[in-house]
Coordinates of C-alpha atoms and ligand atoms in Angstrom, one line a residue:
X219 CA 16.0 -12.8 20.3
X220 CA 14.3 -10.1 21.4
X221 CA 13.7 -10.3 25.5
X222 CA 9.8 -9.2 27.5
X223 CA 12.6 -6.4 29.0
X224 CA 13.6 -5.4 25.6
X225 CA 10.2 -5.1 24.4
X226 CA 8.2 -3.6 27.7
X227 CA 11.6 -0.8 27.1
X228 CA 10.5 0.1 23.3
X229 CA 6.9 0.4 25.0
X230 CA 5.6 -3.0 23.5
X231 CA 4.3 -4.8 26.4
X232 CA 3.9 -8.3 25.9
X233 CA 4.0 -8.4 22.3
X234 CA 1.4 -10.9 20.8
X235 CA -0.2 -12.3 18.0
X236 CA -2.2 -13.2 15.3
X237 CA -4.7 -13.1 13.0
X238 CA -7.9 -14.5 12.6
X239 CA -10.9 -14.3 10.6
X240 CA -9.3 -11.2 8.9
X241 CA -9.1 -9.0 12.5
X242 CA -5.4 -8.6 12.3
X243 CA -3.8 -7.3 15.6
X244 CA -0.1 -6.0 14.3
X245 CA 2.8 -6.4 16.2
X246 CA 5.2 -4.5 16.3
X247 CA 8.9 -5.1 17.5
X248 CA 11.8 -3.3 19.8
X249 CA 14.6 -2.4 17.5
X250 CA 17.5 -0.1 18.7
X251 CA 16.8 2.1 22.1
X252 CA 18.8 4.3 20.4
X253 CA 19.2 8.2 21.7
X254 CA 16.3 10.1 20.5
X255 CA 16.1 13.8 19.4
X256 CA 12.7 14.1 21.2
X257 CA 12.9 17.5 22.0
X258 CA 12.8 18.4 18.3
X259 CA 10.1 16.3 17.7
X260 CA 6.3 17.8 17.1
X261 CA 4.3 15.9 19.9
X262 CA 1.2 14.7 17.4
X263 CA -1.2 15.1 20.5
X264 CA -0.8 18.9 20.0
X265 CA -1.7 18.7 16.1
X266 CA -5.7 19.7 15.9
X267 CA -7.4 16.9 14.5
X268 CA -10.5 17.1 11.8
X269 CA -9.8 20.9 11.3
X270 CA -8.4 20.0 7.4
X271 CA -10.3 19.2 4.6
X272 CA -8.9 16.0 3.1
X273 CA -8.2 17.4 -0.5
X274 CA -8.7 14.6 -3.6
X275 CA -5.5 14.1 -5.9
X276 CA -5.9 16.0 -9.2
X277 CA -6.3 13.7 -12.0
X278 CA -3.6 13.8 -14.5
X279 CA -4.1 14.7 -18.1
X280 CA -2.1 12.9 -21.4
X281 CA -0.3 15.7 -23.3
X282 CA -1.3 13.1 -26.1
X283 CA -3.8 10.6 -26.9
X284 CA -3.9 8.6 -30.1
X285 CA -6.3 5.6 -30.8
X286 CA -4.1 3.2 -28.7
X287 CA -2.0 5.1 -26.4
X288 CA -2.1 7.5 -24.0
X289 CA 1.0 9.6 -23.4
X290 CA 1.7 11.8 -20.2
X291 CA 4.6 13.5 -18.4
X292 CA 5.6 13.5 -14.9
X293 CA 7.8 15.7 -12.7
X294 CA 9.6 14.4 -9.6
X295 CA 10.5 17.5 -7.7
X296 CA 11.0 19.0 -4.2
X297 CA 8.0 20.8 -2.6
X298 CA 6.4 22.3 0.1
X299 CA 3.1 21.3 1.9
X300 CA 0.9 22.3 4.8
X301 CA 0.2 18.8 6.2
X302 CA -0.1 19.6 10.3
X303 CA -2.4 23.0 10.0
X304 CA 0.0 25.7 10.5
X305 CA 3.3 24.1 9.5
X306 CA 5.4 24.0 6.6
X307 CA 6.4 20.2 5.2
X308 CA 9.2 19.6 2.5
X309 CA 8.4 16.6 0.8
X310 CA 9.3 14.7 -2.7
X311 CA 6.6 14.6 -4.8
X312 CA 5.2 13.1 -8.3
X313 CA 4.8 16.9 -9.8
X314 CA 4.0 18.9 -6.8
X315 CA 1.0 17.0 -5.7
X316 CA 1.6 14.7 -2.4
X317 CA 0.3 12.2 -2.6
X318 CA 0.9 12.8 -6.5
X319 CA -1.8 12.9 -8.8
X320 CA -4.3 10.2 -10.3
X321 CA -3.7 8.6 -14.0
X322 CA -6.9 7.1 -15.1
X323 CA -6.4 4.1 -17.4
X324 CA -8.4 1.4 -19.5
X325 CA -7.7 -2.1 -20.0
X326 CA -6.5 -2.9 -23.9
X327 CA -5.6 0.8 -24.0
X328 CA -1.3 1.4 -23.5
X329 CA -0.3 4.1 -21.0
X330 CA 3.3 5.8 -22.0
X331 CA 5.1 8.1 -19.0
X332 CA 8.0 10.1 -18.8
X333 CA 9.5 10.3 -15.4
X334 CA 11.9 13.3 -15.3
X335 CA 13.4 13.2 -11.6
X336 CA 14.5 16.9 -10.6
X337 CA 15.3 15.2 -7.3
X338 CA 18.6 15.3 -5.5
X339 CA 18.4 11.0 -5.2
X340 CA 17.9 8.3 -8.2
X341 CA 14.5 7.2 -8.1
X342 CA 12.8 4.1 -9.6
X343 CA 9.7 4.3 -10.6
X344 CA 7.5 1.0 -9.9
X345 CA 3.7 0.5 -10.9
X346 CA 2.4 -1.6 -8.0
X347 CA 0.3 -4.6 -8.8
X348 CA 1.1 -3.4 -12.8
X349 CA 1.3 -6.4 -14.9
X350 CA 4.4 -4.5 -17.5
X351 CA 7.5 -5.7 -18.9
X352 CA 10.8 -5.8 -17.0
X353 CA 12.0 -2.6 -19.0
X354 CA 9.3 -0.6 -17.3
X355 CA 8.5 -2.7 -13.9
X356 CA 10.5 0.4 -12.3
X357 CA 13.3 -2.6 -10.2
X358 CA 15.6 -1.4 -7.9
X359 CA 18.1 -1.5 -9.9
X360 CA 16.7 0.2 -12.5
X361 CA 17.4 4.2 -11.6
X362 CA 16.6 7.2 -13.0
X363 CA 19.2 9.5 -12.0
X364 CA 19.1 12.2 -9.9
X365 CA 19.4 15.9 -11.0
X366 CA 16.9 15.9 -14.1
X367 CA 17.6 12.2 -15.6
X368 CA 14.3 10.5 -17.3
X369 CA 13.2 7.5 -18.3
X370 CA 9.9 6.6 -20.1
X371 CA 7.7 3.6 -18.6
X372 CA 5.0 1.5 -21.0
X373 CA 2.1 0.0 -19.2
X374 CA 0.6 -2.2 -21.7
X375 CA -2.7 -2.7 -19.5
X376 CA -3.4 -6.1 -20.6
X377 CA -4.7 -7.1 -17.2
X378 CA -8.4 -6.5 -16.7
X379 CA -9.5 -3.3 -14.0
X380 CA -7.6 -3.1 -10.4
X381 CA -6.0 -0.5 -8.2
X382 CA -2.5 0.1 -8.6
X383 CA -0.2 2.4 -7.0
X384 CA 3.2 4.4 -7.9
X385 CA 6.1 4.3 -5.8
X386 CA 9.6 4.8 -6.0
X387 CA 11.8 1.4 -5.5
X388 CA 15.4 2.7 -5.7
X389 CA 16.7 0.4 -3.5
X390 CA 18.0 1.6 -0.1
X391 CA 16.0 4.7 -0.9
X392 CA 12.6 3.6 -2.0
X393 CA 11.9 3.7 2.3
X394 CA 13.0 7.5 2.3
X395 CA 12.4 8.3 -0.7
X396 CA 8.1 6.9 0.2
X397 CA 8.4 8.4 3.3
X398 CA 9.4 11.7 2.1
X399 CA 6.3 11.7 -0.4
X400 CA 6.7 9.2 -3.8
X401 CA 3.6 8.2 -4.3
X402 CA 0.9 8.2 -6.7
X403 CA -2.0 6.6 -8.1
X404 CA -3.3 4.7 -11.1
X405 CA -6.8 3.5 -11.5
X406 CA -7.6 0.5 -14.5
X407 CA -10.9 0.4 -15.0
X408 CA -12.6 -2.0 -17.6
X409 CA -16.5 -2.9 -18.8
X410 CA -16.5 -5.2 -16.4
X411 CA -16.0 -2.6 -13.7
X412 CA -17.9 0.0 -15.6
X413 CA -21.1 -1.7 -16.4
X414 CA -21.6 -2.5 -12.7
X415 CA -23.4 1.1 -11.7
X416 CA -20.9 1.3 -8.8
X417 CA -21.0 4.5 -7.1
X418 CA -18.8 7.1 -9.7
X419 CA -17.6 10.8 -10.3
X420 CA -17.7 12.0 -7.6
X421 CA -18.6 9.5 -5.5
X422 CA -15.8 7.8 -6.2
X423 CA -13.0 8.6 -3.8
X424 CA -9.6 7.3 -4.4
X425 CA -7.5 7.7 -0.4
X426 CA -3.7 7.5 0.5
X427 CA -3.3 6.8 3.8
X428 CA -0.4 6.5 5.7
X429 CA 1.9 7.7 8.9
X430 CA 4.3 10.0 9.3
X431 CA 6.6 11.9 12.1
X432 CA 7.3 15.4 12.1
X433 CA 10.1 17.5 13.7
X434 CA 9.0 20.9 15.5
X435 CA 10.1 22.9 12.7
X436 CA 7.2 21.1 9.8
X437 CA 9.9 18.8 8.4
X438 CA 9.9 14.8 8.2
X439 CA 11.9 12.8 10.3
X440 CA 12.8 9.6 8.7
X441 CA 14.9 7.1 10.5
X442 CA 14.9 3.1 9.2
X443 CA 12.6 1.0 11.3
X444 CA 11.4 3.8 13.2
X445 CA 8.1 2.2 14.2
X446 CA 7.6 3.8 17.5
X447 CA 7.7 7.7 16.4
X448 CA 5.6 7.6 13.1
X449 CA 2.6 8.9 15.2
X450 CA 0.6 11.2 13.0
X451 CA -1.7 9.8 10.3
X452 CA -2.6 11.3 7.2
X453 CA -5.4 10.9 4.8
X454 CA -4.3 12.2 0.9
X455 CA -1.5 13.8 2.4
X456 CA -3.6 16.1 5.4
X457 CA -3.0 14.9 9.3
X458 CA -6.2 13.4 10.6
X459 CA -8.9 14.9 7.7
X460 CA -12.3 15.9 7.6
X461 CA -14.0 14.8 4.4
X462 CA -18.2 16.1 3.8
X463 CA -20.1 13.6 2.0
X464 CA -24.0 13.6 0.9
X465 CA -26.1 10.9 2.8
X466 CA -25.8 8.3 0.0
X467 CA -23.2 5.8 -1.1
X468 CA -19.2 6.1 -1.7
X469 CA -16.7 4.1 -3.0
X470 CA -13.8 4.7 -1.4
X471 CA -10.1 3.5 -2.6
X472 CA -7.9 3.1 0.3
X473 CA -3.8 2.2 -0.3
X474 CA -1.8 1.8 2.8
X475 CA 1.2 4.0 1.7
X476 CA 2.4 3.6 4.8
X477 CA 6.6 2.2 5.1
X478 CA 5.3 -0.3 8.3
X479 CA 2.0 0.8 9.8
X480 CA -1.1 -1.9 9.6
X481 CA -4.8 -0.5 9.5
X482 CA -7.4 -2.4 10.3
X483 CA -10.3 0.5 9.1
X484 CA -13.5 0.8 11.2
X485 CA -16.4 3.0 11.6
X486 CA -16.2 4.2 15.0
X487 CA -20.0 3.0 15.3
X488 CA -18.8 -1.0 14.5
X489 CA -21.3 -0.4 11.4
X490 CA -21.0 -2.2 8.1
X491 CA -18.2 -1.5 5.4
X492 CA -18.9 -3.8 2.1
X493 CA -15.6 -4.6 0.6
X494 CA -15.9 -5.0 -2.8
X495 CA -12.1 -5.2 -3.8
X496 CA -8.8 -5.6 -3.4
X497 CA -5.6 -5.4 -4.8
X498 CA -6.3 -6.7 -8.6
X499 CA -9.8 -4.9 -8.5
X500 CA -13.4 -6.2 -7.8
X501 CA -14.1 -9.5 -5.3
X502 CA -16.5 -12.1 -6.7
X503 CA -19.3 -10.7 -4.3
X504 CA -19.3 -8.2 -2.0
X505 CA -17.9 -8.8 1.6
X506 CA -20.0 -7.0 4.4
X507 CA -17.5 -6.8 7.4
X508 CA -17.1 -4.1 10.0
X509 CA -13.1 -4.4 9.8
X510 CA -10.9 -4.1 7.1
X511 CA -7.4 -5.0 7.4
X512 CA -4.5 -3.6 5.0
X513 CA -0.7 -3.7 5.1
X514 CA 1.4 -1.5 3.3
X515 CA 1.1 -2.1 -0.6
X516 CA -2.2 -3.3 0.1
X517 CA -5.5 -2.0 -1.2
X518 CA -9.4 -1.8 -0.2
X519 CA -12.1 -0.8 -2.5
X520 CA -15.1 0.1 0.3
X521 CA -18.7 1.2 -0.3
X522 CA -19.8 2.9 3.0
X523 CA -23.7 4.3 2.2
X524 CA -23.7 7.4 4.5
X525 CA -28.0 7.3 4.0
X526 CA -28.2 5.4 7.6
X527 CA -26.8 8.9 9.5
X528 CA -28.7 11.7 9.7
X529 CA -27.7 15.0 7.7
X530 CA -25.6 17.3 10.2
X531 CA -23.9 13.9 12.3
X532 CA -20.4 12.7 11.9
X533 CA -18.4 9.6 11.6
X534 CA -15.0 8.5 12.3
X535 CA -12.9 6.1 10.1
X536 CA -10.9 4.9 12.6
X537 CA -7.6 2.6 13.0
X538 CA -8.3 -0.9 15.6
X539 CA -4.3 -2.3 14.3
X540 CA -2.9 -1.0 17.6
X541 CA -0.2 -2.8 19.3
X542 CA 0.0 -2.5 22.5
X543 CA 1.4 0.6 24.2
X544 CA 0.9 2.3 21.1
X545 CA -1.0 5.8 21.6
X546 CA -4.6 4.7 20.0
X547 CA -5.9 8.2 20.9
X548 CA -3.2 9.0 17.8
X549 CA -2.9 6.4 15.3
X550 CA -6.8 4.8 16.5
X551 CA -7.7 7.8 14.6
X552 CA -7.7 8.2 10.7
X553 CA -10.4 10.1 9.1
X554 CA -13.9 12.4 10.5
X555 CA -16.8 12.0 8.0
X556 CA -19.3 15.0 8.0
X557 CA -22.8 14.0 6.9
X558 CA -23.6 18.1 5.2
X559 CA -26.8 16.8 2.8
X560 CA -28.9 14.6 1.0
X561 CA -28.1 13.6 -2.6
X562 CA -29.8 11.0 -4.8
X563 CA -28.4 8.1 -5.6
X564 CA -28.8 6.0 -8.4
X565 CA -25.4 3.8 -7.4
X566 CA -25.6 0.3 -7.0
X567 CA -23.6 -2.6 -5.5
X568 CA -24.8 -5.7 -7.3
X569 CA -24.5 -9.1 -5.9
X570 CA -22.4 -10.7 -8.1
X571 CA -19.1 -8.3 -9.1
X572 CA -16.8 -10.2 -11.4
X573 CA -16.0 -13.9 -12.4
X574 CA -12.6 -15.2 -11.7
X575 CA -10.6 -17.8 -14.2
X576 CA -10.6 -21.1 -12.4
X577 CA -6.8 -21.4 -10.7
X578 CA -4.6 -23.9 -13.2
X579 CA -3.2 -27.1 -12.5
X580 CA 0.0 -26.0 -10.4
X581 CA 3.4 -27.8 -11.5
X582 CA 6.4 -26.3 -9.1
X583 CA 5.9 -25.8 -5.4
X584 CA 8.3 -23.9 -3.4
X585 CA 8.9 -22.7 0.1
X586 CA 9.9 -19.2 1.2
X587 CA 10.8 -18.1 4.9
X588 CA 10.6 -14.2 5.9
X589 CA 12.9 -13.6 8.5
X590 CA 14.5 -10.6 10.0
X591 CA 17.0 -10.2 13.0
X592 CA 15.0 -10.1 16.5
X593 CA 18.1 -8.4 18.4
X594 CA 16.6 -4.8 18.8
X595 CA 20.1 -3.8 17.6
X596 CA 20.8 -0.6 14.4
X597 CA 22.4 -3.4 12.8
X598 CA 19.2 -5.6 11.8
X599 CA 18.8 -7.1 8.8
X600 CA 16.2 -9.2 7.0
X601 CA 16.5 -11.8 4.9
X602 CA 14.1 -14.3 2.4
X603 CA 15.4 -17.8 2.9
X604 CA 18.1 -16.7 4.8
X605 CA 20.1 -14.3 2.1
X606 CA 19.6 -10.8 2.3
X607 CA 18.9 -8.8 -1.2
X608 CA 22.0 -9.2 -4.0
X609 CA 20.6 -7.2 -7.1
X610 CA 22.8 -9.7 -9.1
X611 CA 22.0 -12.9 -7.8
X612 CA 19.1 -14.8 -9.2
X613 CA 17.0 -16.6 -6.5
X614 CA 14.4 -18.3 -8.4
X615 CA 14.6 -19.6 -11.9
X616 CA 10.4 -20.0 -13.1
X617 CA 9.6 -21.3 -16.7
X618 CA 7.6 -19.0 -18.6
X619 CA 4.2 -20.0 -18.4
X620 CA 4.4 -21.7 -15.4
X621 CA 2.0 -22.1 -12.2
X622 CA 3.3 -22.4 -9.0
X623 CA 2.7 -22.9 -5.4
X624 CA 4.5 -20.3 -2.8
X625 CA 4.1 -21.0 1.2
X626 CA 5.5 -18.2 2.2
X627 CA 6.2 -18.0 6.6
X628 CA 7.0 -15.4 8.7
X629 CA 9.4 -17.4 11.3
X630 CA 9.2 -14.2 13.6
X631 CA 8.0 -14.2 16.7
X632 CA 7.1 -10.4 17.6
X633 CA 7.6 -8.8 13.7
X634 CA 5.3 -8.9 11.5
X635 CA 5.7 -8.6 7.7
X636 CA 3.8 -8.6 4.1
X637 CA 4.7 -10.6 0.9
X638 CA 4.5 -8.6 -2.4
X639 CA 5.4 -10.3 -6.0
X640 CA 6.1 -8.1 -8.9
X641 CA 4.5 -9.0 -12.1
X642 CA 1.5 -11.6 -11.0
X643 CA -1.7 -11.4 -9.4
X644 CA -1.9 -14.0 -7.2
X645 CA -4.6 -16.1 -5.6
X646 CA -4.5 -16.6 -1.5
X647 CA -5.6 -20.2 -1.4
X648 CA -5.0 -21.0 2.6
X649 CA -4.1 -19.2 5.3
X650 CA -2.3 -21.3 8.5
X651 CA -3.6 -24.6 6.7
X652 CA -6.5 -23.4 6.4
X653 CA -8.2 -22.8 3.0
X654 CA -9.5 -19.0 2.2
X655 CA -12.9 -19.3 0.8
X656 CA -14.2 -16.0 1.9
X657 CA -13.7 -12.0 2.6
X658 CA -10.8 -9.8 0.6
X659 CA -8.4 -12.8 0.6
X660 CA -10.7 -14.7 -2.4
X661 CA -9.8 -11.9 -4.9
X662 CA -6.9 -11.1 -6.9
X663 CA -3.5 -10.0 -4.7
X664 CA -0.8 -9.0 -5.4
X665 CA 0.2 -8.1 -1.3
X666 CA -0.6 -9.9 1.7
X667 CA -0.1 -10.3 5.2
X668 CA 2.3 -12.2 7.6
X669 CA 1.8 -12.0 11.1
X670 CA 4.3 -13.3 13.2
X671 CA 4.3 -17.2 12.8
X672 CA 1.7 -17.4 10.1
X673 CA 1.8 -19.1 6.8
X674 CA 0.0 -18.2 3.7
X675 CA 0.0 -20.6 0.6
X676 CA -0.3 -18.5 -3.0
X677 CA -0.8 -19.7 -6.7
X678 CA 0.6 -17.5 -9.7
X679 CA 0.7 -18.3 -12.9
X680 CA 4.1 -16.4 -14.4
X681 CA 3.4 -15.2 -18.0
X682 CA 3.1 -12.5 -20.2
X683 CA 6.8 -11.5 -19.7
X684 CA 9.8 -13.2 -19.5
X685 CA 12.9 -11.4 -17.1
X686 CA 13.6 -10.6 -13.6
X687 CA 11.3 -9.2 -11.0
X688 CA 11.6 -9.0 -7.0
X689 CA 9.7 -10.2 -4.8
X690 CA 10.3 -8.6 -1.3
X691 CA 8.4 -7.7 2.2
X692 CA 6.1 -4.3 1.7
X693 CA 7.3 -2.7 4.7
X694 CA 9.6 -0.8 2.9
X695 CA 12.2 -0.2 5.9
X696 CA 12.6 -4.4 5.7
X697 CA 12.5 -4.4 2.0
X698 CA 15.6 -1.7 2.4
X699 CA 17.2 -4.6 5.5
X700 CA 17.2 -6.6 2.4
X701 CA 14.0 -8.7 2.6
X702 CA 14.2 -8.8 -1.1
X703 CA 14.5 -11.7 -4.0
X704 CA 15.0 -12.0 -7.4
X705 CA 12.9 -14.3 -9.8
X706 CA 14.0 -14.6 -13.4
X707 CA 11.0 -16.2 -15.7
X708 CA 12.7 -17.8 -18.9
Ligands
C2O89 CU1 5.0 -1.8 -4.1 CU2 8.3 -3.9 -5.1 O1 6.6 -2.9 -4.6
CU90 CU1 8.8 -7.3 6.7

């Protein structure tokens, strides 16, 4: 276990708990006090904050489209960014965009695309919160190899509208290799979404945020479960953003892209954000909250209606998921809004948003404990149910078809984790014993959070394909410690 000596030493003093009512305070936890090459590092205090536009991902075009299919092509490849003004950032990147470009799809219509990786590491390709057959779930051990190997990935886009992300998922590289830039997005949309008169175009902003740490020299510093260092927040791939809106509504798509940081996302004025989704789109009704919480993997569809400031003010998004002894004048701070002019607006956000299927009778119920090694050591490792990841052992054997009840606990006392299930969209039904009947938990999810002693209880229903998909912890550095599991549905 880790000791109040060990932690006050990593700069965690007194680490504590829990959430409730959806204001999650993150923990963090001491690992190694190994030597660190501070002198190289960029101190993020120096970095200028709000000076850089926070550019929008460009939205990829299909090289072909044919009544059911759309087909397009990617590019893995090695590039250079200016993410702290003034520097010069290697990063790996989803065809030279970081955070890599947009693909715009429609439910009932197929999505065909050809990774070629360039990169000097096998990648794996996974569409997070995708609903796809095993062949093109993108699994750890599914690699495309380095050096110009290519594989070609089917979404069949049979779910209805929802958020979903790229990543890479090689395993023991999917942390680097996210870190270092391999991400993208994917936006389902469907009439259901459409017919709503949600703010659109552009009003409609899709955001990537996420941490990073930077040596003095522009480049990224990765090291596994480097917590304390990763100091410098970025918004669509620019440290600490300015973005101009028009006084009228947005919708804005947050994913945490982050390897281990939490957000809680604020206005720095406390004033209202209505949630509308989640992770497998739209919430029955929108959820008016000042704080919204999200782990890595996690998404937040937000409408924040600019109208209430005056033309010429500013805003910040900021960050309240500070631990403590973590510098909030850093990672507090996420994103300046600049109010520039008026704009009509025609947008709406109804009342009622979607209807959900009522949850199935649930047949198999099964218990799963998140663990991972306290000590502080290098040599940490995390496990699910007390095994760490074996790509060839099965850990769950599910009958097609079935429903099933997961209580999933995170048995740690300082660190805190997610829970993310390939293939499914789940529903949240109680948190700690305690049923969820409102705010982001009631919709679809795919993610969700642990903090350190909690329980969550989850329903799926496992259909559509039959094979083997992981289920793991989100923060990719304790995915990579092996907090990882097969499930094979037969
Ligand atoms: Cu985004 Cu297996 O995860
Ligand atoms: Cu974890």
């Amino acid at each position: 276990m880790i000791t109040r000596r060990t932690a006050l030493r990593a700069g965690v003093a007194g680490a504590s708990v829990i959430g409730t009512g959806g204001m999650l305070l993150p923990v963090v936890t001491a690992t190694a006090d190994e030597p660190r090459s501070a002198a190289a590092d960029l101190d993020p205090v120096g970095i200028a904050k709000f000076t850089q536009r926070m550019p929008l991902a460009p939205v990829l075009q299909p090289y072909l489209t044919t009544n059911t299919t759309s087909y397009y092509s990617m590019t893995l490849k090695e590039a250079t960014k200016e993410i702290v003004p003034g520097l010069n950032t290697p990063v790996r990147t989803f065809n030279g965009s970081f955070p890599g470009p947009v693909i715009k799809a429609e439910s009932g219509r197929r999505v065909v695309v050809k990774q070629t990786n360039t990169l000097s590491d096998p990648t794996s390709i996974h569409l997070h919160g995708g609903h796809v057959p095993q062949d093109s779930d993108g699994s750890p051990m599914d690699l495309i190899a380095a050096g110009g190997g290519t594989k070609t990935y089917t979404y069949p886009n049979t779910q209805p509208h929802a958020n979903l992300w790229f990543h890479d998922h090689a395993h023991h590289l999917e942390s680097e290799n996210v870190f270092r830039g391999l991400t993208a997005t994917y936006l389902l949309t469907d009439d259901v979404e459409r017919r709503l008169g949600l703010p659109s175009g552009a009003y409609d902003v899709p955001v990537q945020l996420r941490d990073a740490r930077f040596a003095q020299n522009g480049e990224l510093v990765y090291q596994m479960g480097d917590f304390q260092h990763r100091n410098v927040i970025l918004a669509n791939g620019k440290a600490w953003p300015f973005f101009e809106v028009a006084a009228r509504k947005y919708r804005f798509r947050f994913t945490n892209t982050a390897n281990m940081r939490f957000f809680d996302l604020r206005l720095a004025d406390d004033s209202e954000l209505v949630q509308i989704g989640t992770d497998g789109g739209l919430l029955t009704a929108p959820h008016r909250t000042n704080s919204v919480p999200i782990t890595p993997g996690e998404r937040a569809d937000i409408v924040i209606d600019f109208s209430r400031y005056p033309v010429g003010s500013t805003v910040e998004l900021v960050n309240k998921a500070a631990a403590p002894g973590e510098p909030v004048d850093l990672i507090g701070r996420v994103l300046q809004f600049r109010v520039t002019r008026t704009a009509s607006d025609d947008s709406v956000v109804p009342a009622a948003l979607r209807t959900l299927p009522p949850l199935a009778t649930a047949t198999v119920t099964r218990d799963i404990e998140l663990r991972m090694d306290e000590t502080g050591a290098p040599s940490d490792m995390a496990y699910i149910n007390g095994k760490t990841f074996d790509m060839d052992r099965i850990d769950t054997e599910i009958a097609y078809g079935a429903t099933e009840i997961w209580t999933v606990k995170n048995v740690n006392q300082f660190v805190p984790h997610n829970f993310h299930m390939h293939l499914v969209q789940f529903r949240v039904l109680e948190r700690n014993g305690a049923a969820v009947t409102a705010g982001a938990e009631t919709g679809l999810k795919d993610t969700v959070a642990l903090m350190p002693g909690e329980t969550v209880k989850l329903q799926a229903t496992f259909t559509g394909y039959r094979g083997t998909y992981v289920y793991h912890c989100h923060m990719f550095d304790h995915g990579a410690m092996g907090m990882m599991a097969n499930m094979r549905i037969a």
